[in-house]
Coordinates of N, CA, C and O in Angstrom, one line a residue:
M1 N -29.3 -24.7 43.5 CA -28.5 -24.5 44.8 C -27.3 -25.4 44.7 O -27.3 -26.5 44.1
T2 N -26.2 -24.9 45.3 CA -24.9 -25.7 45.2 C -24.4 -25.9 46.6 O -24.8 -25.3 47.6
D3 N -23.6 -27.0 46.8 CA -23.0 -27.3 48.0 C -21.7 -26.6 48.2 O -21.0 -26.8 49.2
I4 N -21.2 -25.9 47.2 CA -19.9 -25.2 47.3 C -20.1 -24.0 48.2 O -21.0 -23.2 48.0
V5 N -19.1 -23.8 49.0 CA -19.0 -22.6 49.9 C -17.8 -21.9 49.5 O -16.7 -22.4 49.5
L6 N -18.0 -20.6 49.1 CA -16.8 -19.8 48.8 C -16.0 -19.4 50.0 O -16.6 -19.3 51.1
T7 N -14.8 -19.2 49.8 CA -13.9 -18.8 50.9 C -14.3 -17.3 51.2 O -14.8 -16.6 50.4
P8 N -13.9 -16.9 52.4 CA -14.2 -15.5 52.7 C -13.5 -14.5 51.8 O -14.1 -13.5 51.4
Q9 N -12.3 -14.9 51.3 CA -11.6 -14.0 50.4 C -12.3 -14.0 49.0 O -12.4 -12.9 48.4
E10 N -12.8 -15.1 48.6 CA -13.6 -15.1 47.3 C -14.9 -14.3 47.4 O -15.2 -13.5 46.5
G11 N -15.6 -14.5 48.5 CA -16.8 -13.7 48.7 C -16.5 -12.2 48.8 O -17.2 -11.4 48.2
A12 N -15.5 -11.8 49.5 CA -15.1 -10.4 49.6 C -14.7 -9.8 48.2 O -15.0 -8.7 47.9
E13 N -14.0 -10.6 47.4 CA -13.6 -10.2 46.1 C -14.8 -9.9 45.2 O -14.9 -8.9 44.5
L14 N -15.7 -10.9 45.2 CA -16.9 -10.7 44.4 C -17.8 -9.6 44.9 O -18.3 -8.8 44.1
D15 N -17.9 -9.4 46.2 CA -18.6 -8.3 46.8 C -18.0 -6.9 46.3 O -18.7 -6.0 46.0
R16 N -16.7 -6.9 46.4 CA -16.0 -5.6 46.1 C -16.2 -5.3 44.6 O -16.5 -4.2 44.2
L17 N -16.1 -6.3 43.7 CA -16.2 -6.1 42.3 C -17.7 -5.7 41.9 O -17.9 -4.9 41.1
A18 N -18.6 -6.4 42.6 CA -20.0 -6.1 42.3 C -20.3 -4.6 42.7 O -21.1 -3.9 42.0
A19 N -19.8 -4.2 43.8 CA -20.0 -2.8 44.3 C -19.4 -1.8 43.3 O -19.9 -0.8 43.0
A20 N -18.2 -2.2 42.8 CA -17.5 -1.3 41.8 C -18.4 -1.2 40.5 O -18.5 -0.1 40.0
V21 N -18.9 -2.3 40.1 CA -19.8 -2.3 38.9 C -21.0 -1.4 39.1 O -21.4 -0.5 38.3
N22 N -21.6 -1.6 40.3 CA -22.8 -0.7 40.6 C -22.5 0.7 40.6 O -23.2 1.6 40.1
H23 N -21.3 1.1 41.2 CA -20.9 2.5 41.3 C -20.7 3.0 39.9 O -21.1 4.1 39.6
H24 N -20.1 2.3 39.0 CA -19.8 2.7 37.6 C -21.1 2.8 36.8 O -21.2 3.7 36.0
V25 N -22.0 1.9 37.1 CA -23.3 2.0 36.4 C -24.0 3.3 36.8 O -24.6 4.0 35.9
Q26 N -24.0 3.6 38.0 CA -24.6 4.9 38.5 C -23.9 6.1 37.9 O -24.6 7.0 37.4
A27 N -22.6 6.1 37.8 CA -21.9 7.2 37.2 C -22.2 7.3 35.7 O -22.3 8.4 35.2
L28 N -22.3 6.2 35.1 CA -22.6 6.2 33.6 C -24.0 6.8 33.4 O -24.2 7.6 32.5
E29 N -25.0 6.4 34.2 CA -26.3 7.0 34.1 C -26.3 8.5 34.3 O -27.0 9.3 33.6
Q30 N -25.6 8.9 35.3 CA -25.5 10.4 35.6 C -24.8 11.1 34.4 O -25.2 12.2 34.0
A31 N -23.8 10.5 33.8 CA -23.1 11.1 32.7 C -24.0 11.1 31.5 O -24.0 12.2 30.7
R32 N -24.8 10.1 31.2 CA -25.7 10.1 30.1 C -26.8 11.2 30.3 O -27.1 11.9 29.3
T33 N -27.3 11.3 31.5 CA -28.3 12.4 31.8 C -27.7 13.8 31.5 O -28.3 14.6 30.9
A34 N -26.5 14.0 32.0 CA -25.8 15.3 31.8 C -25.6 15.6 30.3 O -25.8 16.7 29.9
L35 N -25.1 14.5 29.6 CA -24.9 14.7 28.2 C -26.2 15.0 27.4 O -26.2 15.9 26.6
G36 N -27.3 14.4 27.8 CA -28.5 14.6 27.1 C -29.0 16.0 27.4 O -29.5 16.7 26.5
Q37 N -28.9 16.5 28.7 CA -29.3 17.8 29.0 C -28.5 18.9 28.3 O -29.0 19.9 27.8
A38 N -27.2 18.7 28.3 CA -26.3 19.6 27.6 C -26.6 19.6 26.1 O -26.6 20.7 25.5
A39 N -26.8 18.5 25.5 CA -27.1 18.4 24.1 C -28.4 19.1 23.8 O -28.5 19.9 22.8
G40 N -29.4 18.9 24.6 CA -30.7 19.6 24.4 C -30.5 21.1 24.5 O -31.0 21.9 23.7
R41 N -29.8 21.6 25.5 CA -29.6 23.0 25.8 C -28.8 23.6 24.6 O -29.2 24.7 24.1
I42 N -27.8 23.0 24.2 CA -27.0 23.5 23.1 C -27.7 23.5 21.8 O -27.8 24.5 21.0
A43 N -28.4 22.4 21.5 CA -29.2 22.4 20.2 C -30.3 23.4 20.2 O -30.6 24.0 19.1
A44 N -30.9 23.7 21.4 CA -32.0 24.6 21.4 C -31.5 26.1 21.2 O -32.3 26.9 20.9
R45 N -30.3 26.3 21.4 CA -29.7 27.7 21.2 C -29.8 28.2 19.8 O -29.8 29.4 19.5
Y46 N -29.9 27.3 18.8 CA -29.8 27.6 17.4 C -31.1 27.5 16.8 O -31.8 26.5 16.9
E47 N -31.5 28.5 16.0 CA -32.8 28.5 15.3 C -32.9 27.3 14.3 O -33.8 26.6 14.3
R48 N -31.8 27.1 13.5 CA -31.8 26.0 12.6 C -30.4 25.4 12.6 O -29.4 26.1 12.8
G49 N -30.4 24.1 12.5 CA -29.1 23.4 12.4 C -28.5 23.0 13.7 O -27.5 22.2 13.7
G50 N -29.0 23.5 14.8 CA -28.4 23.1 16.1 C -28.5 21.6 16.3 O -27.5 21.0 16.7
P51 N -29.7 21.0 16.2 CA -29.8 19.6 16.4 C -28.9 18.8 15.5 O -28.3 17.8 15.9
A52 N -28.8 19.2 14.3 CA -28.0 18.5 13.3 C -26.5 18.5 13.7 O -25.8 17.5 13.7
A53 N -26.1 19.7 14.2 CA -24.7 19.9 14.6 C -24.4 19.1 15.9 O -23.3 18.4 16.0
V54 N -25.3 19.1 16.8 CA -25.1 18.3 18.1 C -25.1 16.8 17.7 O -24.3 16.1 18.2
A55 N -26.1 16.4 16.9 CA -26.2 15.0 16.6 C -24.9 14.5 15.9 O -24.4 13.4 16.2
A56 N -24.3 15.3 15.0 CA -23.1 14.9 14.3 C -22.0 14.8 15.3 O -21.1 13.9 15.2
R57 N -21.9 15.7 16.2 CA -20.8 15.8 17.2 C -20.8 14.5 18.1 O -19.8 14.0 18.4
V58 N -22.0 14.1 18.6 CA -22.1 13.0 19.6 C -22.5 11.7 18.9 O -22.5 10.7 19.6
G59 N -22.8 11.6 17.6 CA -23.1 10.4 17.0 C -24.5 9.9 17.2 O -24.8 8.7 17.2
W60 N -25.4 10.8 17.4 CA -26.8 10.5 17.6 C -27.6 10.9 16.3 O -27.1 11.6 15.4
S61 N -28.8 10.5 16.2 CA -29.7 10.9 15.1 C -30.1 12.4 15.3 O -30.2 12.8 16.4
R62 N -30.4 13.0 14.2 CA -30.8 14.4 14.3 C -32.2 14.5 15.0 O -32.4 15.4 15.8
Q63 N -33.0 13.5 14.8 CA -34.3 13.4 15.5 C -34.1 13.3 17.0 O -34.8 14.0 17.7
H64 N -33.2 12.6 17.5 CA -32.9 12.5 18.9 C -32.5 13.8 19.5 O -33.0 14.3 20.5
A65 N -31.6 14.5 18.8 CA -31.1 15.8 19.2 C -32.3 16.8 19.2 O -32.4 17.7 20.1
S66 N -33.1 16.7 18.2 CA -34.3 17.6 18.1 C -35.2 17.4 19.2 O -35.8 18.3 19.8
T67 N -35.4 16.1 19.6 CA -36.3 15.8 20.8 C -35.7 16.4 22.0 O -36.4 16.9 22.9
L68 N -34.4 16.3 22.2 CA -33.8 16.8 23.4 C -33.9 18.3 23.4 O -34.1 18.9 24.5
A69 N -33.7 19.0 22.3 CA -33.9 20.4 22.2 C -35.3 20.8 22.6 O -35.5 21.8 23.3
A70 N -36.3 20.1 22.0 CA -37.7 20.4 22.3 C -38.0 20.2 23.8 O -38.7 21.1 24.4
A71 N -37.4 19.2 24.4 CA -37.6 19.0 25.9 C -37.0 20.1 26.7 O -37.5 20.6 27.6
H72 N -35.8 20.6 26.2 CA -35.1 21.7 26.9 C -36.0 23.0 26.8 O -36.2 23.6 27.8
R73 N -36.5 23.2 25.7 CA -37.4 24.4 25.5 C -38.6 24.3 26.4 O -39.0 25.3 27.0
A74 N -39.2 23.1 26.4 CA -40.4 23.0 27.3 C -40.1 23.2 28.7 O -40.8 23.8 29.5
R75 N -38.9 22.7 29.2 CA -38.5 22.8 30.6 C -38.2 24.3 30.9 O -38.5 24.8 32.0
S76 N -37.6 25.0 30.0 CA -37.2 26.4 30.3 C -38.3 27.4 29.9 O -38.1 28.5 30.1
G77 N -39.4 26.9 29.4 CA -40.5 27.8 29.0 C -40.2 28.6 27.8 O -40.9 29.6 27.5
A78 N -39.3 28.2 27.0 CA -38.9 29.0 25.8 C -39.5 28.3 24.5 O -38.9 28.3 23.5
A79 N -40.6 27.7 24.6 CA -41.3 27.0 23.5 C -41.6 28.0 22.5 O -41.4 27.9 21.3

């Protein structure tokens, strides 16, 4: 615990920046989810080579892209 009391301006600045960080973290998670779903859907469209092409494009492992494709197939019932 500290005896220092922040000024109202300092508190407001920290609150504003913390809220901005939280907003961007949420946006990043939404973007990651959307990217994973799109990667799985696109990789699943191809009989062979789809996961490798997607992985190369986004810098992921082929195994990760294959897992996303399998998850997409399971969700869509196209196993």
